Coordinates of C-alpha atoms in Angstrom, one line a residue:
M5 CA -21.9 -50.0 -7.9
F6 CA -25.4 -49.4 -9.0
G7 CA -26.2 -47.9 -5.5
L8 CA -26.4 -51.3 -3.9
G9 CA -25.2 -51.6 -0.4
T10 CA -24.0 -54.6 1.6
T11 CA -27.5 -55.2 2.9
E12 CA -29.1 -55.2 -0.5
L13 CA -26.5 -57.6 -1.9
I14 CA -27.0 -60.0 1.0
L15 CA -30.7 -59.9 0.6
I16 CA -30.4 -60.7 -3.2
L17 CA -28.0 -63.5 -2.4
V18 CA -30.5 -65.0 0.1
I19 CA -33.4 -64.7 -2.5
V20 CA -31.2 -66.5 -5.1
V21 CA -30.4 -69.3 -2.7
V22 CA -34.0 -69.7 -1.8
L23 CA -35.1 -69.7 -5.4
F24 CA -32.4 -72.0 -6.9
G25 CA -31.2 -73.9 -3.9
A26 CA -27.6 -74.2 -2.6
K27 CA -26.9 -77.3 -4.7
R28 CA -27.6 -75.5 -8.0
L29 CA -25.7 -72.3 -7.3
P30 CA -22.3 -73.7 -8.6
A31 CA -23.8 -74.7 -11.9
L32 CA -25.6 -71.4 -12.2
G33 CA -22.4 -69.5 -11.5
E34 CA -20.5 -71.6 -14.0
G35 CA -23.1 -71.0 -16.7
L36 CA -23.0 -67.3 -16.0
A37 CA -19.2 -67.2 -16.2
R38 CA -19.3 -69.1 -19.5
G39 CA -21.9 -66.6 -21.0
I40 CA -19.8 -63.6 -19.9
K41 CA -16.5 -65.1 -21.2
G42 CA -18.2 -65.9 -24.6
F43 CA -19.6 -62.3 -24.8
R44 CA -16.2 -60.8 -24.1
T45 CA -14.5 -63.1 -26.7
N46 CA -17.0 -62.2 -29.4
I47 CA -16.9 -58.5 -28.6
S48 CA -13.0 -58.5 -28.7
D49 CA -13.0 -60.6 -31.9
D50 CA -15.4 -58.1 -33.6
A51 CA -13.3 -55.2 -32.5
D52 CA -10.2 -56.7 -34.0
K53 CA -11.7 -57.1 -37.5
P54 CA -11.6 -53.9 -39.5
L55 CA -14.7 -53.2 -41.5
N56 CA -13.9 -52.2 -45.1
A57 CA -16.0 -49.8 -47.2
S58 CA -16.8 -52.5 -49.6
E59 CA -17.9 -54.9 -46.8
S60 CA -20.2 -52.4 -45.3
E61 CA -21.8 -51.6 -48.7
S62 CA -22.5 -55.3 -49.4
K63 CA -23.9 -55.9 -45.9
S64 CA -26.3 -52.9 -46.2
A65 CA -27.6 -54.0 -49.6

């Protein structure tokens, strides 16, 4: 996982707690989760829609 070990992950977590405070962490995590969920939804919606040749020509013009 990106070459990060346990020590590095713990250090990053400590830095995040110091910067944002323990009370704001749940809201921060919730916002991050919503963003990831929205991103995945939009990607899967775009992948499901086939792009016709006529649509691609009109978009490029």
